[in-house]
XYZ file of C-alpha atoms in Angstrom:
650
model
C 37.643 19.346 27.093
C 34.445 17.931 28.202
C 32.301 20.443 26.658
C 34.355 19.672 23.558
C 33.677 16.081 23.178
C 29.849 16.193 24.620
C 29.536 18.504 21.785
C 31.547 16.016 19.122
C 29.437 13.664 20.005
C 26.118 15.447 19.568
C 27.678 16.907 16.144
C 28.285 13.073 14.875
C 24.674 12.086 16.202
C 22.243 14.647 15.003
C 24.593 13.917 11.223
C 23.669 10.520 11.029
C 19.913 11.554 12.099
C 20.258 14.124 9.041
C 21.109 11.520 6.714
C 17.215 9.636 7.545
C 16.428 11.867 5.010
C 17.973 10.226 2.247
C 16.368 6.498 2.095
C 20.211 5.939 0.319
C 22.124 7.161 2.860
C 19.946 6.033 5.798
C 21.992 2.804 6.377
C 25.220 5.119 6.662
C 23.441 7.368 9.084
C 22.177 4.691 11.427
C 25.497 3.481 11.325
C 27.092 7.093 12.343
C 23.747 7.489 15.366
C 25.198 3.946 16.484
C 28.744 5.173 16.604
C 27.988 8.602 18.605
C 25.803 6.313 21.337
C 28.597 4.111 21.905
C 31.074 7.102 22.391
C 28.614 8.533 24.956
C 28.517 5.089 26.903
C 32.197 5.012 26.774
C 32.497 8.740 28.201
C 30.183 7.722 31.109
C 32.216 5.079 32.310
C 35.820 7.220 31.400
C 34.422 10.218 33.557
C 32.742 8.158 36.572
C 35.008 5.097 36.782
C 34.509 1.423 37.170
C 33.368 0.082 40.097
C 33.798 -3.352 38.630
C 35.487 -3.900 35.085
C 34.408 -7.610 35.102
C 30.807 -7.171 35.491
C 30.362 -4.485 32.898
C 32.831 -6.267 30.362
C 30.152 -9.188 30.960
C 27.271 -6.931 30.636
C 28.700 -5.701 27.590
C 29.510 -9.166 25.946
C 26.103 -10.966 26.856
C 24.403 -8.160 25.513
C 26.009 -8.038 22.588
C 26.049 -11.772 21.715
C 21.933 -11.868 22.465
C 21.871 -8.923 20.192
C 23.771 -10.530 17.360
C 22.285 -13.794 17.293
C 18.733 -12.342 17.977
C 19.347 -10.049 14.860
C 20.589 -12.813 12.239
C 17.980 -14.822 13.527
C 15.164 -12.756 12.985
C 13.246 -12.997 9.596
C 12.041 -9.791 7.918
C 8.275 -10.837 9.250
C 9.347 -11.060 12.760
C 10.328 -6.987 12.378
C 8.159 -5.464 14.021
C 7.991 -8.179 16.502
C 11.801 -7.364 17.140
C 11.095 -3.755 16.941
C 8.487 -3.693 19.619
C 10.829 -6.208 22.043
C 13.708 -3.928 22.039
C 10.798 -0.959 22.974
C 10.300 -2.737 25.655
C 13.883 -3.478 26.600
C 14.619 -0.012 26.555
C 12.014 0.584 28.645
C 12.929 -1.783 31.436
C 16.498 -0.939 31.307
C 15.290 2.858 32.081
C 13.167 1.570 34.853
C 15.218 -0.420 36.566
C 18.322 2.112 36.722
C 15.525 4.344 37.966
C 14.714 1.984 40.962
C 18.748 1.624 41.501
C 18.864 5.585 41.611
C 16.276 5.819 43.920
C 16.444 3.036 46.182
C 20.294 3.823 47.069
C 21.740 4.834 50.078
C 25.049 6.570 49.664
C 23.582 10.039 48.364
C 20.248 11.655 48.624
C 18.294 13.448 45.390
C 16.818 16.455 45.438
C 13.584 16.731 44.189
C 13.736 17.165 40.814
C 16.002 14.276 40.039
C 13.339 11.789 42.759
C 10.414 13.189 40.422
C 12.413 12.277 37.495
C 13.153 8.640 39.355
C 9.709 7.977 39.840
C 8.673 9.066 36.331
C 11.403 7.550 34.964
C 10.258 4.061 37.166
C 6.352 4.404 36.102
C 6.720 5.363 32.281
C 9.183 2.809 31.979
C 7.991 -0.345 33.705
C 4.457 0.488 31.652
C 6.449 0.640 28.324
C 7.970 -2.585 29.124
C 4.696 -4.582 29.322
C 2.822 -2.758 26.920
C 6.161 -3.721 24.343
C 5.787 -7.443 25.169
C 2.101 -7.581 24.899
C 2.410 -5.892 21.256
C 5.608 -7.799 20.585
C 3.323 -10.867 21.324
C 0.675 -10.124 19.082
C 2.962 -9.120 16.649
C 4.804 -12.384 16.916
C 1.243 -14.022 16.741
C 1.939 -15.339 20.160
C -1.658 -13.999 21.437
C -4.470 -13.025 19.611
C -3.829 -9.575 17.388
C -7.652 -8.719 17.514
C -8.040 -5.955 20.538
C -9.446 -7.536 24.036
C -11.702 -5.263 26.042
C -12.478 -6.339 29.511
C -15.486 -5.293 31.569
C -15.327 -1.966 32.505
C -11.767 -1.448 30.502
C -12.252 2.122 30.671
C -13.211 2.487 34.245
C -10.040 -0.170 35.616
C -7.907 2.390 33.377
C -9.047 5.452 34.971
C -8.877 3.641 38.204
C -4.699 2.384 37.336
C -3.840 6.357 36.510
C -5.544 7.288 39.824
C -3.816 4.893 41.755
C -0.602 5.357 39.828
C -0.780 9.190 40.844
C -1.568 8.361 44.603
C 1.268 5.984 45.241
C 3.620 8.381 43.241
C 2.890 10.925 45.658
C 3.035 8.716 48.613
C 6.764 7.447 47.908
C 7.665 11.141 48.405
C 7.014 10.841 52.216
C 8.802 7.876 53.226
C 12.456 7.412 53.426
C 12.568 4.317 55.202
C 11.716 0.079 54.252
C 8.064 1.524 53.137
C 9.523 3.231 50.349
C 10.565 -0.087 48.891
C 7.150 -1.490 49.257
C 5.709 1.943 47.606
C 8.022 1.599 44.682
C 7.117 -2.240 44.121
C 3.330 -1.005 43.817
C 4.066 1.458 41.449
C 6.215 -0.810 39.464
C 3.052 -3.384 39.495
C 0.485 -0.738 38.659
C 2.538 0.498 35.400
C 3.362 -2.586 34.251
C -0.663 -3.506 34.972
C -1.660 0.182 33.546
C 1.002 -1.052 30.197
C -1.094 -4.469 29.756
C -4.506 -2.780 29.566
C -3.975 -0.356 27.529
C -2.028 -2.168 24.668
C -4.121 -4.900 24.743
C -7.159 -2.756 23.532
C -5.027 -2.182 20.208
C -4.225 -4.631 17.786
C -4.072 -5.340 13.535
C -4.393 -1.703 11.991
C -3.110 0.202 14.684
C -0.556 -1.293 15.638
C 1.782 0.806 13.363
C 0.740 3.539 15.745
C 1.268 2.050 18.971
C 4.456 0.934 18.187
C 5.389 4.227 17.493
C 3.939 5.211 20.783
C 6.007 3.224 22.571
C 8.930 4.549 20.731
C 8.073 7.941 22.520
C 7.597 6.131 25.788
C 10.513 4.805 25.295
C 13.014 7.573 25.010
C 10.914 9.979 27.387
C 12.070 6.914 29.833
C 15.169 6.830 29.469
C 15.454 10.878 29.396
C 13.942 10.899 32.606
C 16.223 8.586 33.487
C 19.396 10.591 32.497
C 17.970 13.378 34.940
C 18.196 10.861 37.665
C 21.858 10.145 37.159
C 22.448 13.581 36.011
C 24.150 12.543 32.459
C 23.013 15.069 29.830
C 23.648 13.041 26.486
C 21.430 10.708 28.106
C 18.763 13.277 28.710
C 19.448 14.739 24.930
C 18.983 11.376 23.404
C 16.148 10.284 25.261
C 14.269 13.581 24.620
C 15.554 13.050 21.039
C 13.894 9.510 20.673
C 10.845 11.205 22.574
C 10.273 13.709 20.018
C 10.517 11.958 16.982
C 8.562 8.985 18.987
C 5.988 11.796 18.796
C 6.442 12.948 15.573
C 5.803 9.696 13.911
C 2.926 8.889 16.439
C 1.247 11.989 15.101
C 1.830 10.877 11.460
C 0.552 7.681 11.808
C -2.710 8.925 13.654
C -3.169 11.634 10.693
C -2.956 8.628 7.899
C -5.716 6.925 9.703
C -7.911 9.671 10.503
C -7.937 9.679 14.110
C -6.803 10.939 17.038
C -4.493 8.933 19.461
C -7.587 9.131 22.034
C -9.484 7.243 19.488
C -6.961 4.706 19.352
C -6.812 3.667 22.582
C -10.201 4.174 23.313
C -12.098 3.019 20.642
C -15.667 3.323 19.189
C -17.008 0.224 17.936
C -20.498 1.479 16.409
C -20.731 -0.141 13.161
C -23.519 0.296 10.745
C -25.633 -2.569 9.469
C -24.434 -3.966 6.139
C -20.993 -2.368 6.572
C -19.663 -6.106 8.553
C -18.908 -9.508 7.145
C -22.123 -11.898 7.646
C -20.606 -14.909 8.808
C -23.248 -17.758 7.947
C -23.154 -21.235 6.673
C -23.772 -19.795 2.988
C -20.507 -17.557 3.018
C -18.708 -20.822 4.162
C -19.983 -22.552 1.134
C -19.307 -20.036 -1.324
C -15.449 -20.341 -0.910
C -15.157 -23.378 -3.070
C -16.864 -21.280 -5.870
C -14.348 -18.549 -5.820
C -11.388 -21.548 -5.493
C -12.550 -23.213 -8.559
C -12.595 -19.759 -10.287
C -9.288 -18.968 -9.741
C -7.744 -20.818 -12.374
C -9.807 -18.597 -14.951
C -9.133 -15.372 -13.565
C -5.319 -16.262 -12.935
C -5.818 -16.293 -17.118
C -8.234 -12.365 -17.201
C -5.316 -11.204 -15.070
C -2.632 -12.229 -16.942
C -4.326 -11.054 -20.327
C -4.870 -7.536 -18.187
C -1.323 -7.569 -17.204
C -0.127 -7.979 -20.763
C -2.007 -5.326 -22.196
C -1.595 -2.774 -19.361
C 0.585 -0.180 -20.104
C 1.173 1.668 -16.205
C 0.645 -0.271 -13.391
C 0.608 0.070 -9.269
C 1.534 -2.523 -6.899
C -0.255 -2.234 -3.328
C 1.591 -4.243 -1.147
C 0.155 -4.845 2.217
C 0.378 -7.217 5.005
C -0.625 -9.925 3.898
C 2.569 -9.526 1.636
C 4.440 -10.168 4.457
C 2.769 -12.547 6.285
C 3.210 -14.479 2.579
C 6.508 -13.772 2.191
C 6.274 -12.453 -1.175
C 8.030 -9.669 -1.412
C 10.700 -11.387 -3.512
C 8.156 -12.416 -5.936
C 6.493 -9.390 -6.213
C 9.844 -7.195 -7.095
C 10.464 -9.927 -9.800
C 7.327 -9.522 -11.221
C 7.719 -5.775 -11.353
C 10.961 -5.868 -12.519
C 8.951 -8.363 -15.649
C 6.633 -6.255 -16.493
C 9.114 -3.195 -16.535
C 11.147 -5.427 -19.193
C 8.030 -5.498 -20.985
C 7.938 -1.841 -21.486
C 5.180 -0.774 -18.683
C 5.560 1.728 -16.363
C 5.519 0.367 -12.658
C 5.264 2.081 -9.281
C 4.225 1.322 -5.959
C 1.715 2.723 -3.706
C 2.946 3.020 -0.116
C 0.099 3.404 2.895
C 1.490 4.782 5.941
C -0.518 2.361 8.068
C -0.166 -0.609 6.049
C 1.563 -2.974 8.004
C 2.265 -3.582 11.621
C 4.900 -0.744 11.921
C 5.449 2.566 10.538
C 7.301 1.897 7.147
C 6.581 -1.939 6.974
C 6.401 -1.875 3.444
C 9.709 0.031 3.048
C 11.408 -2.498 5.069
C 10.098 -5.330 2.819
C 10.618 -4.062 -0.492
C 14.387 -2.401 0.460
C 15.185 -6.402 1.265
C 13.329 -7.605 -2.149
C 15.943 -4.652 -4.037
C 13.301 -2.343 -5.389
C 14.515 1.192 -6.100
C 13.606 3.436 -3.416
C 12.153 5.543 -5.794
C 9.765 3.501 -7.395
C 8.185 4.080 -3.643
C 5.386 6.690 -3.910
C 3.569 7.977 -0.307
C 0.068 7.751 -0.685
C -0.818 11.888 -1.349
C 1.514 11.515 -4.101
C 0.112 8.885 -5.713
C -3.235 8.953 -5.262
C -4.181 11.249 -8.068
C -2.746 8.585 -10.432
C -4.631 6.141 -10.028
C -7.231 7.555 -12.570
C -4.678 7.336 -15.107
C -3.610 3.934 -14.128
C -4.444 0.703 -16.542
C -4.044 -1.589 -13.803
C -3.257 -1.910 -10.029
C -1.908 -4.831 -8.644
C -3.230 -5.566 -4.835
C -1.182 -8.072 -2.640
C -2.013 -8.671 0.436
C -4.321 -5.301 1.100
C -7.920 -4.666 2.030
C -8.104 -1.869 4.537
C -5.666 0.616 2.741
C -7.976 -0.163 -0.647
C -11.413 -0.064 0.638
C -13.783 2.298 -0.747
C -15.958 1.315 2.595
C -13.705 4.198 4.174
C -14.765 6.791 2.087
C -18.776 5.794 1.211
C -19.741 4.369 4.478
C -20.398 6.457 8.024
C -19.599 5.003 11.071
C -17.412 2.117 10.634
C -13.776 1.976 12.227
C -12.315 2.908 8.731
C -14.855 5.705 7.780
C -13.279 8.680 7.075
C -9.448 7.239 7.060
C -7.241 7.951 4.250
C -7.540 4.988 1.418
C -5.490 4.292 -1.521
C -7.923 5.037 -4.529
C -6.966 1.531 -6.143
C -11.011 1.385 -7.236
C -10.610 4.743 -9.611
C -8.260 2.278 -12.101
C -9.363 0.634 -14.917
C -8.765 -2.838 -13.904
C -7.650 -4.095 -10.347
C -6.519 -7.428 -8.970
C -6.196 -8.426 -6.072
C -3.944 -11.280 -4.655
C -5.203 -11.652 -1.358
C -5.989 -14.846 0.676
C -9.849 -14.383 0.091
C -12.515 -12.159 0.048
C -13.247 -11.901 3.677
C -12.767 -8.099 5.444
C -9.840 -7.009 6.924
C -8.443 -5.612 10.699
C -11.303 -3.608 10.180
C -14.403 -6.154 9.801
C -15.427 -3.765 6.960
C -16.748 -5.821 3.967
C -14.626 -4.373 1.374
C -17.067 -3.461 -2.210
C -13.657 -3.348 -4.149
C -13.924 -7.123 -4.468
C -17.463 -7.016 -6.262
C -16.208 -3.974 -9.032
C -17.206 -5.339 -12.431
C -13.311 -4.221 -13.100
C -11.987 -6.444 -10.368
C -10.214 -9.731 -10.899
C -10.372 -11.905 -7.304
C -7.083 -14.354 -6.937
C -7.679 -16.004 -3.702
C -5.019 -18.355 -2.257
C -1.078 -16.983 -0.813
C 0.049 -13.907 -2.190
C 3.645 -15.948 -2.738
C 1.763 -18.515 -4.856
C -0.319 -16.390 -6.822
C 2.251 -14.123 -8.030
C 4.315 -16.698 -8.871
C 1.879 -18.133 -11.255
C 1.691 -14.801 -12.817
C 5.158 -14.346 -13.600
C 5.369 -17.854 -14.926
C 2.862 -17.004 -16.795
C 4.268 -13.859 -18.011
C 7.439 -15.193 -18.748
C 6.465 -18.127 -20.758
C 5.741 -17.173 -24.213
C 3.406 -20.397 -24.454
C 1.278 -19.003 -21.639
C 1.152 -15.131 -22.447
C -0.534 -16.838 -26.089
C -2.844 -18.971 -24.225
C -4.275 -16.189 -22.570
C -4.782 -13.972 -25.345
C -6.006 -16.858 -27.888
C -9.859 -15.272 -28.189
C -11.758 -12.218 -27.901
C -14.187 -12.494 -24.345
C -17.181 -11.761 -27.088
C -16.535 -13.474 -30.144
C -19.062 -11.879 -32.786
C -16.196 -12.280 -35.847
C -18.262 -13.863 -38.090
C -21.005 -10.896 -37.850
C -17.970 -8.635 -38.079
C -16.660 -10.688 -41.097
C -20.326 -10.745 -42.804
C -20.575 -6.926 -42.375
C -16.661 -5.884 -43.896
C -17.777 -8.524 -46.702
C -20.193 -6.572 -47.980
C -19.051 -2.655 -47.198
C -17.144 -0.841 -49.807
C -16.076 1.815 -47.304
C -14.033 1.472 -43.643
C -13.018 4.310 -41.135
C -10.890 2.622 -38.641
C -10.935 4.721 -35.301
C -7.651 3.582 -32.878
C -7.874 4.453 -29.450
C -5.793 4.134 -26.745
C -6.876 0.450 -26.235
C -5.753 0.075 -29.280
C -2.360 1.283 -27.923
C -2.265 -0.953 -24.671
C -3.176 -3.928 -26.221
C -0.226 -3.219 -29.068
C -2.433 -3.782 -31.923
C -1.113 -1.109 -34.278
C 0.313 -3.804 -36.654
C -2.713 -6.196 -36.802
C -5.073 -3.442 -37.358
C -2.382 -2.034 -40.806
C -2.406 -5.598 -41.452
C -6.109 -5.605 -41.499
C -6.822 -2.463 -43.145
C -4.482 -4.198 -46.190
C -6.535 -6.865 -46.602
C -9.754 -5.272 -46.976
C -7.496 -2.748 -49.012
C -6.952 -5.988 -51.556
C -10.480 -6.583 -51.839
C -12.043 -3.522 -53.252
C -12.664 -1.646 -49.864
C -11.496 2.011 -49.285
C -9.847 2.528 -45.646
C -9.374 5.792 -44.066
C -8.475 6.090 -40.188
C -10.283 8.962 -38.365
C -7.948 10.208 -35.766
C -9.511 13.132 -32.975
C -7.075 14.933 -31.741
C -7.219 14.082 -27.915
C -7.460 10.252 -28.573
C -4.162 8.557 -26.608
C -2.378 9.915 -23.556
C -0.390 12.767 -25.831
C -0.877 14.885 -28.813
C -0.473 12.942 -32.207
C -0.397 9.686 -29.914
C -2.281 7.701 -32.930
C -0.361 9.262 -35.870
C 3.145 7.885 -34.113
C 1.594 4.738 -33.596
C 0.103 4.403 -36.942
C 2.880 5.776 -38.686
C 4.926 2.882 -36.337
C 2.940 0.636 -38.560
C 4.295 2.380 -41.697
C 0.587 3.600 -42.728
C 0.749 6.429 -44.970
C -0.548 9.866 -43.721
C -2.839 10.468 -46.109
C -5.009 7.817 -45.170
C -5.391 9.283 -41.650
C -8.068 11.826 -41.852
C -8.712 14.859 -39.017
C -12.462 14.630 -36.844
C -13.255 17.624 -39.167
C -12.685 15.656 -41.935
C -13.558 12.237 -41.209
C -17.198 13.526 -39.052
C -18.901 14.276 -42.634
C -18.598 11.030 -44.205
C -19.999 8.802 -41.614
C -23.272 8.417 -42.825
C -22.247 7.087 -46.097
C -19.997 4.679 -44.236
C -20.704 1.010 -44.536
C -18.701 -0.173 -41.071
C -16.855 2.308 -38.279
C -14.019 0.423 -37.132
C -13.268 0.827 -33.445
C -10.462 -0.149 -31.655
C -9.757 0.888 -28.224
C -11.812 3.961 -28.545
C -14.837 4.947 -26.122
C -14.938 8.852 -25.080
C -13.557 9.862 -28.293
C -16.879 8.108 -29.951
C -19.176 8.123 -27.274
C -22.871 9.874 -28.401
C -23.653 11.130 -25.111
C -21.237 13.904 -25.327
C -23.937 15.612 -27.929
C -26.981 14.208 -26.387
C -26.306 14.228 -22.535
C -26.057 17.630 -20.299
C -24.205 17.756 -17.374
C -21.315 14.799 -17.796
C -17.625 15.405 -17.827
C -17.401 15.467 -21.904
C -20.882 17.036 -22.452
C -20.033 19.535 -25.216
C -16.694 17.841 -26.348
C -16.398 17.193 -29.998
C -16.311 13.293 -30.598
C -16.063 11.210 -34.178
C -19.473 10.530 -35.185
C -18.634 6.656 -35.527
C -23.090 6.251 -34.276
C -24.061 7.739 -38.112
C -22.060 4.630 -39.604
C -24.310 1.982 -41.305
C -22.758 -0.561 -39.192
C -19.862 -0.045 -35.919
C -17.631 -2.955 -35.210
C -16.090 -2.244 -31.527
C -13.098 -4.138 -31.010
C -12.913 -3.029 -27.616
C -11.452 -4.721 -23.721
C -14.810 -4.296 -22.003
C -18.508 -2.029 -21.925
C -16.736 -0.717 -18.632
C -17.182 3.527 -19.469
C -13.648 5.397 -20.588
C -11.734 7.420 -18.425
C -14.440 10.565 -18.258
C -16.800 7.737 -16.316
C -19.758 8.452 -18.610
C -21.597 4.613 -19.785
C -21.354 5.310 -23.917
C -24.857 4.230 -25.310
C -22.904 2.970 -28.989
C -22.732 -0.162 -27.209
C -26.102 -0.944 -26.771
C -26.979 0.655 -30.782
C -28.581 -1.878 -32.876
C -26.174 -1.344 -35.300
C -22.823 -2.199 -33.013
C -20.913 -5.737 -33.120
C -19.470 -6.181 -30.057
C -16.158 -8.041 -29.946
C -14.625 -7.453 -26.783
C -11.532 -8.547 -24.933
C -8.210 -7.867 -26.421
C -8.061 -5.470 -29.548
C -5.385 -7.075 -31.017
C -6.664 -10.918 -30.377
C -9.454 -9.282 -32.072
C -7.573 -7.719 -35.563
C -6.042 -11.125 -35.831
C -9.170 -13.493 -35.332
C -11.256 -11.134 -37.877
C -8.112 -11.267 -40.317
C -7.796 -15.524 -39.740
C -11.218 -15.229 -40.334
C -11.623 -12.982 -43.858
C -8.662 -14.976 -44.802
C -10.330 -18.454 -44.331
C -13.189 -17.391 -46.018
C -12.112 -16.629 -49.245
C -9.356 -19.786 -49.080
C-alpha cells in the first residue's frame, strides 16, 4: 500500500511538471505539483505520527497565513524579489532540519545519512544568505551593481577551504564540540553565501537566481537522506535538476560560463564605457526638449509600419508598463499591423521575467517569440518598438571585443528599418556598454518612463486629431519643384513600392495619376516583378485603387521608354530602382534587373527616408541631379503635390 501511494503521488507530480510545457496549461500543472507536495507532507506525518498536533497545526497555519498575505501583497515587480526570498526559505528550512537530524540524541546515523546532514547543513545555510542578499538587491534594498572586496577571490578560496576542514572535523567528535563545529560551519556557509552573491548583480541575476533554485532543492534532497524520506529526496533532486537545467540555459543566452559569472572579468576596452563628464550632464536637457518632436517621427513611423516587434525589458517593469504596452499592441493590431514580441532569455531579473509581465498585461502567449526564433525577422521588420531594453539590443555585443557583453547573444533590433526606443535615457545599461543603437540614423530616442511614453503614443494613435497632426507634411518638402516639373511633362511612369504600401498611399497616388490624367499627361505605372513582400503585391494594391491593368506596364516593357520620359514617379521604391545594381560589383543586388527610373528626364522620389532598402546597398538616384527629393510619408506626399497642382490652376 505504501509503494502504491508513493508511486500515486509521483504519477500526479511529474503530470503537473508535464503540463510546464504548455504556457496554457502551466497554471493547471502548478496547481496539480502543489497538490502531490501536500499529499507527500501529509503521508510523512500519517506514517511517523505526531509528536505534537498543536505545534504542527500552528506551524501549518502561520505558514500559511504569511504565505497568503505575502503573496496578495506582492506586486508583479517585487517577483523576483519574492522568488529569490522563498529560495532562501527553502534553503534554511533544509538546513535547519539538517542541524535537528544531526544534533539529536535518541538515534545515531550512519555515515551516509551524517554526510548528507552536513551537506545538507552547509549547502543550505549558504543558499539562505546568498537568497536574501539577491532578494535584497532585487528588492532594491542594497545596491544591484556587484561589490568586490579586496582579495574577493582569495577570502573565497579561503571560505571553501575552511568549509571542507570543519566538515571533516565534525566527523570526529560526538560530544558538546560537535555543536560548536556545526555553528562554524553554519557561519562559514552563510559567510561563503554573502560573498559570492554579492559579486553578481543587474544582468545576471536571472542566472543566479536560477542557481539558487538548484541549491535549493539539492538542499533539501540531501536533507530527505538525513531523515530517510524518499519523496523528499525525489523532489529535491527534481528541483536540483531542473535548477540546473535552467542555470545552464541562462548561462548559454549570455555567452558565458557559470565560472564567468561568479568570477568575473572586468577588462573593458577604451571607448566601449559611458564617459561620465560635466558635458554628458548637460546634454540631457537637449534630448528632453527633443522629445516632444520625436514622440511626433515615432508616431508617424508607427502609423505607417506595417510589422512591428516590441522588446520589452526591465525597465518595463521597473515602469510598470506592461499594461500600456499590451494596449498599444493590441492598437496597432486593430490597425491592421502585424505585432510580435521579442523575448531575451536574460532580460530581466529572473528567468522568464518578461513572460511573467506580459501573461498579467493578457497578451497571447503566442505572440511570445524566444529570441533564435525571432531574430531572423528582424530584417523584415518595419519597426521595433524598445521599452525598457539596452543590453539585450546592443550591437556593442556583437562589434566590440572585450566588454562584459561581447560575444553574448543580442536581439538584432538594429537590422530593422526604424527603431524606437522608450527607455529612461540614453545612458548604458547593467553592462556600462555605451549602446551605438541610440545614435542609428534610423533610431527615434524617447527618453522619460516607459509608462508615460507609451501612453502618449497610444493617445496619440488613438486620436484621429493627432495621427493627422503627425502626418500633416512631407520631412523634405520640394512640392513646388515637383509641381513645376509634372507641369510641364507630357509623360509619367509612376513606380509604387512597398513604401508606397506601408504608408497606404495606393488611393492618393490613383487620385494623382487622374489629375495629371485631366490635364493632357499620359500615366503608365511600371511594376518589377519582385517590388512588395509577395508576387503581384503592386497589381492587388493598384487594382485596390480600381486602376485599370492596362495602364500597369511589366520592367520589360516599361525599361525602354524611360529616356523619353519627362518625370519617373517614385513612391516607396529604392532596390527595385536603385542604379548600382548595373554599375556596382560585389553588393547583394549586383546583377538584379531594376526599372531604369535614372534615364528619366526628371525622378520625383516620394520616399520615407535616403536610409538604403532592405538589400543595404546606399542607391546613388538620390544624390542624381535630376531627383526631387520629397521625403517622409508617401502618402502625405501624393496629397500635398495633388493640394498643390490643384491650387495652382484654381
Amino acid at each position: 500500500m505504501t509503494l502504491i501511494t508513493d508511486l500515486i503521488v509521483i504519477i500526479v507530480l511529474i503530470a503537473g511538471i508535464w503540463l510546464f510545457r504548455e504556457p496554457r496549461k502551466a497554471k493547471f500543472g502548478n496547481l496539480m505539483a502543489a497538490f502531490a507536495l501536500t499529499c507527500a507532507f501529509f503521508l510523512v506525518l500519517y506514517r511517523n505520527g505526531i509528536t505534537d498536533a498543536g505545534v504542527v497545526v500552528i506551524s501549518l497555519l502561520g505558514g500559511a497565513i504569511a504565505g497568503y498575505v505575502v503573496a496578495r501583497a506582492v506586486s508583479m515587480i517585487q517577483i523576483p524579489a519574492m522568488v529569490a526570498f522563498q529560495h532562501g526559505a527553502g534553503g534554511v528550512a533544509a538546513f535547519l532540519v539538517s542541524l535537528v537530524e544531526l544534533t539529536r540524541s535518541t538515534h545515531a546515523l550512519d555515515t551516509v545519512s551524517e554526510i548528507s546532514g552536513v551537506l545538507g547543513l552547509t549547502i543550505g545555510a549558504l543558499t539562505f544568505s546568498a537568497s536574501m542578499v539577491a532578494s535584497a538587491k532585487l528588492a532594491n534594498r542594497i545596491s544591484q551593481t556587484p561589490q568586490i572586496l579586496p582579495g574577493h577571490n582569495l577570502l573565497m578560496l579561503w571560505n571553501i577551504g575552511g568549509l571542507f576542514f570543519v566538515g571533516v572535523l565534525s566527523f570526529y567528535f560526538t560530544t558538546g564540540l560537535v555543536w560548536v563545529l556545526y555553528l562554524v560551519q553554519i557561519l562559514l556557509s552563510v559567510l561563503f553565501g554573502i560573498l559570492f552573491s554579492i559579486r553578481i548583480g543587474g544582468a545576471d541575476m536571472p542566472v543566479l537566481i536560477s542557481f539558487l533554485n538548484a541549491t535549493a532543492g539539492l538542499a533539501a534532497s540531501f536533507c530527505g537522506m538525513v531523515i530517510g524520506n524518499q519523496l523528499l529526496i525525489a523532489f529535491g533532486a527534481t528541483v536540483a535538476a531542473s535548477g540546473s537545467i535552467l542555470t545552464h540555459m541562462m548561462c548559454k543566452a549570455m555567452n558565458r560560463s557559470l565560472f564567468r559569472v561568479f568570477f568575473p572579468e572586468q577588462k573593458i576596452p577604451k571607448g566601449a564605457l559611458a564617459k561620465k563628464s560635466p558635458s554628458a550632464a548637460l546634454s540631457t536637457p537637449m534630448v528632453v526638449a527633443d522629445s516632444a518632436q520625436n514622440l511626433k517621427k515615432a508616431a508617424a513611423v508607427i502609423l505607417r509600419a506595417a510589422a512591428v516587434i516590441i522588446v520589452p525589458g526591465y525597465g518595463m517593469a521597473l515602469a510598470k508598463a506592461q499594461m500600456e504596452v499590451a494596449e498599444l499592441a493590441q492598437r496597432m493590431i486593430a490597425m491592421g499591423k502585424e505585432v510580435k514580441y521579442a523575448i531575451h532569455p536574460v532580460a530581466g531579473r529572473m528567468p522568464g521575467h518578461m513572460n511573467v509581465l506580459l501573461a498579467e498585461a493578457g497578451v497571447d502567449y503566442d505572440m511570445l517569440v524566444e529570441m533564435e526564433t525571432i531574430n531572423p525577422d528582424f530584417r523584415r521588420t518595419d519597426l521595433v518598438l524598445v521599452v525598457g531594453a539596452c543590453d539585450v539590443v546592443n550591437p556593442a555585443a556583437i562589434d566590440v571585443e572585450g566588454t562584459p557583453i561581447s560575444g553574448m547573444p543580442i536581439l538584432m533590433a538594429h537590422q530593422a528599418k526604424q527603431v524606437v526606443c522608450c527607455n529612461f535615457d540614453r545612458k548604458p545599461g547593467y553592462s556600462g556598454v555605451e549602446n551605438p543603437l541610440y545614435k542609428k540614423s534610423n533610431t527615434i530616442v524617447l527618453p522619460g518612463d516607459a509608462k508615460k511614453t507609451v501612453h502618449q503614443l497610444l493617445a496619440t494613435l488613438t486620436d484621429k486629431h493627432s495621427q493627422d497632426a503627425v502626418v500633416e507634411k512631407p520631412a523634405s518638402d520640394n512640392t513646388a519643384d515637383a509641381v513645376h516639373a509634372l507641369a510641364s511633362a507630357k509623360n509619367v511612369v509612376i513606380i509604387p513600392g512597398y513604401g508606397m504600401a506601408l504608408a497606404k498611399a495606393q488611393f492618393d497616388v490613383v487620385e494623382l495619376a487622374s489629375l495629371l490624367e485631366k490635364r493632357g499627361k499620359r500615366v503608365k505605372y511600371a511594376i518589377h516583378p519582385v517590388a512588395g513582400r509577395m508576387p503581384g503585391h503592386m497589381n492587388v494594391l493598384l487594382a485596390e485603387a480600381e486602376v485599370d491593368y492596362d495602364n500597369l506596364l511589366e520592367m520589360e516593357e516599361a525599361n525602354p521608354r524611360f529616356a523619353d520620359t519627362d518625370v519617373a514617379m517614385v513612391f516607396g521604391a529604392c532596390d527595385v530602382v536603385n542604379p548600382a545594381a548595373i554599375q556596382n560589383q560585389g553588393t547583394p543586388i549586383s546583377g538584379m534587373p531594376i526599372l531604369m527610373a535614372h534615364e528619366a528626364k526628371k525622378v520625383i522620389i516620394c520616399n520615407f527616408d535616403k536610409n538604403p532598402g532592405y538589400s543595404g546597398v546606399v542607391n546613388p538616384l538620390y544624390d542624381n541631379d535630376k531627383a526631387i527629393m520629397m521625403l517622409g510619408d508617401a502618402k502625405v506626399s501624393a496629397k500635398a503635390i495633388i493640394k498643390s497642382l490643384r491650387s495652382a490652376v484654381d
